[in-house]
């Protein structure tokens, strides 16, 4: 291969690469947190509250203590004051508690931890714990007596421009509608587990987490420990989707139990407990008002949301921040309200703001298209913009219409008869719908340690998170290509807080954050190798410009096809070369580095930047089939196109887009946590009753990756892709159902009873 | 016996074994091994499990599921716990060549049976089973947590003769949840591995089993 003088790192990417952790995952060798071997553990089993509001009046523990293998039980009575409460997912101190006091905030709250010699003994003893409650009538959700409603407290002011109300009044074409989305639980297949081991003052926590350093910092605070004494380990995470993003109440008690017993303690919470000891996607209600000219141009945008949260926490996702930026519009108003109920605190779940709120917007856009007698794709085109309608800043790049056009062509959209109910296939009504997908492009500060040996082996270490995104592989690809090595010559170590910190694997920042810091580390290595070469008498590059030298094809190369073997070039730097890189994305204050090492959620967000607004965009096209007699609704096929800047590894990117799309179908047709309104209790808290797609539910799905070059989002032009796939899909399905049946379903999930 | 019923451990076997513990010292097929299951004062039972061709002996609580025996006592953590109540399939292993949910089976009840876990699929030299390789080639997983169960289920799906078409594969793989939703690529992996899997002459395809 010839010397390539290009300075554009994006050329390094885009080659399909199998996962480097594939063998570990298909042989059972991949070690998830509860797979870590620990010596002679005691087993913990949680006792959770059977009422949703009130307090624990007392425990009857004799039966539990008499159980064979019983060791100890933790309740607020014996350990109450010994741990500080974990903050809510937004980092605010107001959150529901567990064993801190006798207070019961929600059904399924942890109220005791039983410890025994085996898992079986712990479960038995836990079931023997008697609890006396002073119960009060709980408020379950919207419309329940006793809920408190208040305007949310946004970090940045709610989007507002012009006079939305006045413009709506005067608009010739209007849509005004209310929508709702249900409670959902992440239900990663890996359960919420925690294993704690003390070695003198040092605590090791094996727990599946999306934030190694966040968990470390959080638990140090809760337990009043020096963060240096807390290590978190999670080499592989068995699905997370946001549920493992922030510390939950259980962990500190397991650490405390291990301290009391002077013995490792292992907790494997049950599936039903997972519904109440971690977070969830709260149910929303929304009102959308769109006003447009007769040729489809939006003149007024109004979007208001209501979201449920716990009594103490103000957590909310406020997706109007995104929806207000989707289309050009001179008059914009938004509002968000939180509804405090007797529930556990909600939290991040895959595309937390966009999944519910884009359902409202993209359904309303489809309603507007029908009100205008206009093709829904053309309605998006008429209102497409390269400028953020709220802030007036340019989008770093926006390929929304190329996504619509490519997916529409592939789908055969031009053959659509827009009249509802017009398309039939035997006993099936057929409908085609579409919607916009989007997700902000975030990036956080990150650090990494990289070494290169004279034999051409690179090793990179960072406290990254493999939650299924292919994180090991994206880093390996970056290092291999930037250093001119083969992927198999790169070792990636992650999942341990003893390694350099990276941000939470959330907000789709992982690829951007980790590849940019890995690339920076590679640049430092290159600079050192090149710098040594130009000074060395025995190098062909003696006296050359070091900036012109590249690591390519296992060689140090320069202009004129000169090259030097890697062993010589690297050995000259003193043998094994090691660098420590920190990358603080442009626009973040220098204090961001400090926050990174404290495990704080510091991020350059796609909507918070001074220079540009950064989003990835996409378009979904769905065929829905509804049986004329049974009203069974099935997805016929899906074509989705996405433009998300530089695609680091098309193999894993395709999987992320595809599975996101399936999550969107699930949000439209399957998932809802049912709540007993009287007891404020989740009813279907298991994997049989909480409907998830199984293999037979999934139709053919075609994913188109639209090439996009973004010079402004970050140096490598990488936008996140883990969450965009789900966004808008719920609306695309509802829009297709309308086209098939003439029924506009505004409340999710869409089920057979809605189509009668 | 109804020929459409699986010959492997069924729920009925399990319940029978559990109910019989107190009264009958020789539980399940322990008698076949020539050694009666003995329980000590703490209620633990001396049991021997044949896992991946090796006899593994342990003193375990009689309530120990096969899944927990593998994971917590035999250092075989490849089989995963996702629900502990037979709903997700992550714990799928083979007993006498047939797929079962190890969380629903008491370890004590499968003594003397041939248990195969994900750790027992690759050849000694590390050469992967065609199904393992196919999952890598097709990117048939993301987080990897359900993958051991998917692979063992997929091998059984082919051996049962239930991998004849995409629709049949989807139906007969629907007992294994993948929350990452790698489903289309799991189907692709099974189609890739299917022709490469040698059909062992002694195990004719059966019908009516999932």
Tab-separated table of N, CA, C and O in Angstrom, chain A residues 580-649:
chain	number	residue	atom	x	y	z
A	580	UNK	N	-0.614	8.231	28.379
A	580	UNK	CA	-1.896	8.407	29.080
A	580	UNK	C	-2.567	9.617	28.460
A	580	UNK	O	-2.019	10.720	28.475
A	581	UNK	N	-3.724	9.401	27.895
A	581	UNK	CA	-4.409	10.482	27.186
A	581	UNK	C	-5.673	10.893	27.922
A	581	UNK	O	-6.384	10.053	28.479
A	582	UNK	N	-5.931	12.186	27.917
A	582	UNK	CA	-7.218	12.698	28.381
A	582	UNK	C	-7.806	13.517	27.243
A	582	UNK	O	-7.102	14.285	26.601
A	583	UNK	N	-9.079	13.337	27.011
A	583	UNK	CA	-9.738	14.136	25.981
A	583	UNK	C	-10.894	14.902	26.610
A	583	UNK	O	-11.831	14.311	27.138
A	584	UNK	N	-10.768	16.214	26.598
A	584	UNK	CA	-11.856	17.059	27.086
A	584	UNK	C	-12.494	17.692	25.856
A	584	UNK	O	-11.878	18.531	25.207
A	585	UNK	N	-13.708	17.278	25.501
A	585	UNK	CA	-14.326	17.797	24.270
A	585	UNK	C	-14.423	19.320	24.282
A	585	UNK	O	-14.621	19.938	25.343
A	586	UNK	N	-14.303	19.901	23.100
A	586	UNK	CA	-14.382	21.354	22.956
A	586	UNK	C	-15.688	21.862	23.535
A	586	UNK	O	-16.728	21.238	23.394
A	587	UNK	N	-15.592	22.990	24.216
A	587	UNK	CA	-16.797	23.594	24.771
A	587	UNK	C	-17.015	23.275	26.235
A	587	UNK	O	-17.749	23.983	26.915
A	588	UNK	N	-16.400	22.188	26.721
A	588	UNK	CA	-16.539	21.872	28.142
A	588	UNK	C	-15.509	22.652	28.940
A	588	UNK	O	-14.396	22.885	28.470
A	589	UNK	N	-15.847	23.060	30.150
A	589	UNK	CA	-14.885	23.783	30.968
A	589	UNK	C	-13.762	22.850	31.430
A	589	UNK	O	-13.941	21.630	31.449
A	590	UNK	N	-12.605	23.430	31.794
A	590	UNK	CA	-11.501	22.590	32.272
A	590	UNK	C	-11.892	21.743	33.477
A	590	UNK	O	-11.331	20.665	33.691
A	591	UNK	N	-12.878	22.188	34.238
A	591	UNK	CA	-13.311	21.425	35.408
A	591	UNK	C	-13.957	20.100	35.011
A	591	UNK	O	-14.199	19.243	35.870
A	592	UNK	N	-14.225	19.929	33.732
A	592	UNK	CA	-14.826	18.676	33.279
A	592	UNK	C	-13.920	17.494	33.600
A	592	UNK	O	-14.398	16.401	33.904
A	593	UNK	N	-12.608	17.709	33.537
A	593	UNK	CA	-11.669	16.625	33.840
A	593	UNK	C	-11.824	16.190	35.290
A	593	UNK	O	-11.868	15.001	35.600
A	594	UNK	N	-11.935	17.197	36.167
A	594	UNK	CA	-12.133	16.908	37.590
A	594	UNK	C	-13.413	16.082	37.787
A	594	UNK	O	-13.423	15.074	38.494
A	595	UNK	N	-14.473	16.503	37.125
A	595	UNK	CA	-15.748	15.789	37.227
A	595	UNK	C	-15.642	14.349	36.760
A	595	UNK	O	-16.233	13.442	37.338
A	596	UNK	N	-14.854	14.152	35.710
A	596	UNK	CA	-14.662	12.804	35.187
A	596	UNK	C	-14.086	11.882	36.269
A	596	UNK	O	-14.540	10.757	36.448
A	597	UNK	N	-13.082	12.393	36.988
A	597	UNK	CA	-12.428	11.569	38.007
A	597	UNK	C	-13.280	11.439	39.271
A	597	UNK	O	-13.013	10.598	40.116
A	598	UNK	N	-14.294	12.272	39.401
A	598	UNK	CA	-15.213	12.140	40.532
A	598	UNK	C	-16.442	11.323	40.163
A	598	UNK	O	-17.352	11.161	40.973
A	599	UNK	N	-16.451	10.820	38.935
A	599	UNK	CA	-17.579	9.991	38.505
A	599	UNK	C	-18.846	10.769	38.227
A	599	UNK	O	-19.939	10.217	38.228
A	600	UNK	N	-18.697	12.073	38.007
A	600	UNK	CA	-19.884	12.887	37.725
A	600	UNK	C	-20.282	12.760	36.261
A	600	UNK	O	-19.464	12.486	35.401
A	601	UNK	N	-21.559	12.991	35.998
A	601	UNK	CA	-22.048	12.919	34.638
A	601	UNK	C	-21.777	14.242	33.946
A	601	UNK	O	-22.590	15.163	33.997
A	602	UNK	N	-20.611	14.363	33.333
A	602	UNK	CA	-20.251	15.587	32.623
A	602	UNK	C	-20.287	15.284	31.134
A	602	UNK	O	-19.677	14.321	30.691
A	603	UNK	N	-21.002	16.088	30.392
A	603	UNK	CA	-21.120	15.773	28.977
A	603	UNK	C	-21.335	17.019	28.145
A	603	UNK	O	-21.990	17.959	28.592
A	604	UNK	N	-20.773	17.017	26.955
A	604	UNK	CA	-21.140	18.022	25.969
A	604	UNK	C	-22.361	17.488	25.241
A	604	UNK	O	-22.276	16.504	24.515
A	605	UNK	N	-23.497	18.108	25.490
A	605	UNK	CA	-24.748	17.578	24.954
A	605	UNK	C	-25.080	18.212	23.607
A	605	UNK	O	-24.745	19.366	23.349
A	606	UNK	N	-25.765	17.433	22.789
A	606	UNK	CA	-26.084	17.889	21.440
A	606	UNK	C	-26.898	19.158	21.403
A	606	UNK	O	-26.845	19.921	20.443
A	607	UNK	N	-27.651	19.432	22.485
A	607	UNK	CA	-28.481	20.632	22.494
A	607	UNK	C	-27.909	21.745	23.373
A	607	UNK	O	-28.480	22.818	23.436
A	608	UNK	N	-26.821	21.483	24.059
A	608	UNK	CA	-26.342	22.510	24.978
A	608	UNK	C	-25.147	23.296	24.472
A	608	UNK	O	-24.560	24.086	25.209
A	609	UNK	N	-24.766	23.103	23.224
A	609	UNK	CA	-23.507	23.674	22.740
A	609	UNK	C	-23.671	25.112	22.269
A	609	UNK	O	-24.749	25.541	21.885
A	610	UNK	N	-22.562	25.840	22.280
A	610	UNK	CA	-22.585	27.242	21.838
A	610	UNK	C	-22.414	27.355	20.323
A	610	UNK	O	-22.859	28.318	19.709
A	611	UNK	N	-21.707	26.353	19.719
A	611	UNK	CA	-21.381	26.482	18.298
A	611	UNK	C	-22.454	25.888	17.385
A	611	UNK	O	-22.879	26.510	16.411
A	612	UNK	N	-22.868	24.687	17.698
A	612	UNK	CA	-23.820	23.989	16.827
A	612	UNK	C	-24.816	23.227	17.688
A	612	UNK	O	-24.606	23.034	18.884
A	613	UNK	N	-25.893	22.809	17.055
A	613	UNK	CA	-26.767	21.797	17.658
A	613	UNK	C	-26.476	20.491	16.935
A	613	UNK	O	-26.399	20.469	15.709
A	614	UNK	N	-26.260	19.421	17.725
A	614	UNK	CA	-25.793	18.173	17.116
A	614	UNK	C	-26.785	17.042	17.368
A	614	UNK	O	-27.049	16.671	18.507
A	615	UNK	N	-27.341	16.528	16.310
A	615	UNK	CA	-28.253	15.380	16.361
A	615	UNK	C	-27.882	14.406	15.249
A	615	UNK	O	-27.388	14.806	14.202
A	616	UNK	N	-28.191	13.130	15.487
A	616	UNK	CA	-28.282	12.165	14.393
A	616	UNK	C	-29.757	12.085	14.006
A	616	UNK	O	-30.636	12.270	14.856
A	617	UNK	N	-30.006	11.821	12.729
A	617	UNK	CA	-31.390	11.741	12.250
A	617	UNK	C	-31.613	10.442	11.488
A	617	UNK	O	-30.667	9.809	11.009
A	618	UNK	N	-32.874	10.098	11.380
A	618	UNK	CA	-33.228	8.892	10.634
A	618	UNK	C	-34.694	8.922	10.244
A	618	UNK	O	-35.435	9.848	10.602
A	619	UNK	N	-35.104	7.904	9.505
A	619	UNK	CA	-36.505	7.800	9.071
A	619	UNK	C	-36.919	6.339	9.105
A	619	UNK	O	-36.175	5.464	8.668
A	620	UNK	N	-38.101	6.097	9.673
A	620	UNK	CA	-38.658	4.740	9.728
A	620	UNK	C	-39.826	4.617	8.751
A	620	UNK	O	-40.666	5.520	8.669
A	621	UNK	N	-39.895	3.493	8.088
A	621	UNK	CA	-41.062	3.138	7.283
A	621	UNK	C	-41.534	1.755	7.709
A	621	UNK	O	-40.734	0.825	7.798
A	622	UNK	N	-42.819	1.643	7.995
A	622	UNK	CA	-43.366	0.410	8.563
A	622	UNK	C	-44.615	-0.008	7.804
A	622	UNK	O	-45.445	0.838	7.448
A	623	UNK	N	-44.726	-1.304	7.586
A	623	UNK	CA	-45.985	-1.858	7.077
A	623	UNK	C	-46.683	-2.592	8.215
A	623	UNK	O	-46.102	-3.477	8.830
A	624	UNK	N	-47.913	-2.181	8.503
A	624	UNK	CA	-48.715	-2.872	9.514
A	624	UNK	C	-49.830	-3.633	8.821
A	624	UNK	O	-50.399	-3.171	7.826
A	625	UNK	N	-50.125	-4.784	9.367
A	625	UNK	CA	-51.200	-5.632	8.826
A	625	UNK	C	-52.187	-5.927	9.959
A	625	UNK	O	-51.789	-6.411	11.009
A	626	UNK	N	-53.427	-5.590	9.741
A	626	UNK	CA	-54.457	-5.801	10.768
A	626	UNK	C	-55.528	-6.705	10.178
A	626	UNK	O	-56.084	-6.410	9.110
A	627	UNK	N	-55.783	-7.816	10.872
A	627	UNK	CA	-56.729	-8.806	10.349
A	627	UNK	C	-58.154	-8.268	10.428
A	627	UNK	O	-58.546	-7.700	11.445
A	628	UNK	N	-58.918	-8.449	9.357
A	628	UNK	CA	-60.237	-7.822	9.294
A	628	UNK	C	-61.191	-8.385	10.349
A	628	UNK	O	-62.085	-7.682	10.809
A	629	UNK	N	-61.026	-9.627	10.740
A	629	UNK	CA	-61.967	-10.205	11.712
A	629	UNK	C	-61.382	-10.280	13.127
A	629	UNK	O	-62.010	-9.853	14.087
A	630	UNK	N	-60.158	-10.800	13.263
A	630	UNK	CA	-59.599	-10.966	14.623
A	630	UNK	C	-59.008	-9.669	15.153
A	630	UNK	O	-58.805	-9.527	16.348
A	631	UNK	N	-58.714	-8.742	14.265
A	631	UNK	CA	-58.066	-7.456	14.597
A	631	UNK	C	-56.641	-7.635	15.112
A	631	UNK	O	-56.076	-6.717	15.710
A	632	UNK	N	-56.098	-8.823	14.936
A	632	UNK	CA	-54.691	-9.029	15.258
A	632	UNK	C	-53.846	-8.076	14.425
A	632	UNK	O	-54.083	-7.926	13.228
A	633	UNK	N	-52.911	-7.398	15.074
A	633	UNK	CA	-52.025	-6.471	14.361
A	633	UNK	C	-50.624	-7.064	14.294
A	633	UNK	O	-50.072	-7.458	15.312
A	634	UNK	N	-50.079	-7.162	13.106
A	634	UNK	CA	-48.721	-7.690	12.941
A	634	UNK	C	-47.905	-6.700	12.113
A	634	UNK	O	-48.436	-6.029	11.231
A	635	UNK	N	-46.609	-6.656	12.403
A	635	UNK	CA	-45.720	-5.830	11.595
A	635	UNK	C	-45.338	-6.635	10.361
A	635	UNK	O	-44.869	-7.772	10.480
A	636	UNK	N	-45.567	-6.069	9.191
A	636	UNK	CA	-45.221	-6.763	7.958
A	636	UNK	C	-43.744	-6.657	7.632
A	636	UNK	O	-43.070	-7.644	7.379
A	637	UNK	N	-43.248	-5.448	7.635
A	637	UNK	CA	-41.828	-5.222	7.326
A	637	UNK	C	-41.453	-3.824	7.749
A	637	UNK	O	-42.331	-2.979	7.989
A	638	UNK	N	-40.152	-3.602	7.841
A	638	UNK	CA	-39.622	-2.315	8.284
A	638	UNK	C	-38.439	-1.943	7.401
A	638	UNK	O	-37.602	-2.793	7.079
A	639	UNK	N	-38.383	-0.686	6.985
A	639	UNK	CA	-37.154	-0.133	6.406
A	639	UNK	C	-36.826	1.140	7.180
A	639	UNK	O	-37.665	2.040	7.277
A	640	UNK	N	-35.635	1.186	7.749
A	640	UNK	CA	-35.210	2.375	8.493
A	640	UNK	C	-33.856	2.831	7.980
A	640	UNK	O	-32.972	2.009	7.739
A	641	UNK	N	-33.721	4.138	7.825
A	641	UNK	CA	-32.446	4.706	7.378
A	641	UNK	C	-31.942	5.682	8.431
A	641	UNK	O	-32.737	6.413	9.029
A	642	UNK	N	-30.653	5.670	8.654
A	642	UNK	CA	-30.048	6.550	9.651
A	642	UNK	C	-28.787	7.196	9.086
A	642	UNK	O	-28.024	6.555	8.374
A	643	UNK	N	-28.583	8.442	9.446
A	643	UNK	CA	-27.318	9.125	9.131
A	643	UNK	C	-26.742	9.598	10.452
A	643	UNK	O	-27.334	10.452	11.110
A	644	UNK	N	-25.634	9.023	10.841
A	644	UNK	CA	-25.086	9.287	12.176
A	644	UNK	C	-23.582	9.532	12.116
A	644	UNK	O	-22.810	8.987	12.898
A	645	UNK	N	-23.184	10.335	11.144
A	645	UNK	CA	-21.775	10.685	11.055
A	645	UNK	C	-20.915	9.473	10.717
A	645	UNK	O	-21.337	8.570	9.996
A	646	UNK	N	-19.696	9.466	11.271
A	646	UNK	CA	-18.760	8.382	11.006
A	646	UNK	C	-19.262	7.085	11.645
A	646	UNK	O	-19.567	7.061	12.835
A	647	UNK	N	-19.366	6.031	10.852
A	647	UNK	CA	-19.716	4.722	11.404
A	647	UNK	C	-18.414	3.975	11.670
A	647	UNK	O	-17.673	3.618	10.755
A	648	UNK	N	-18.123	3.745	12.936
A	648	UNK	CA	-16.833	3.148	13.311
A	648	UNK	C	-16.778	1.697	12.861
A	648	UNK	O	-15.816	1.262	12.231
A	649	UNK	N	-17.808	0.937	13.207
A	649	UNK	CA	-17.847	-0.480	12.835
A	649	UNK	C	-19.245	-0.816	12.321
A	649	UNK	O	-20.190	-0.954	13.100
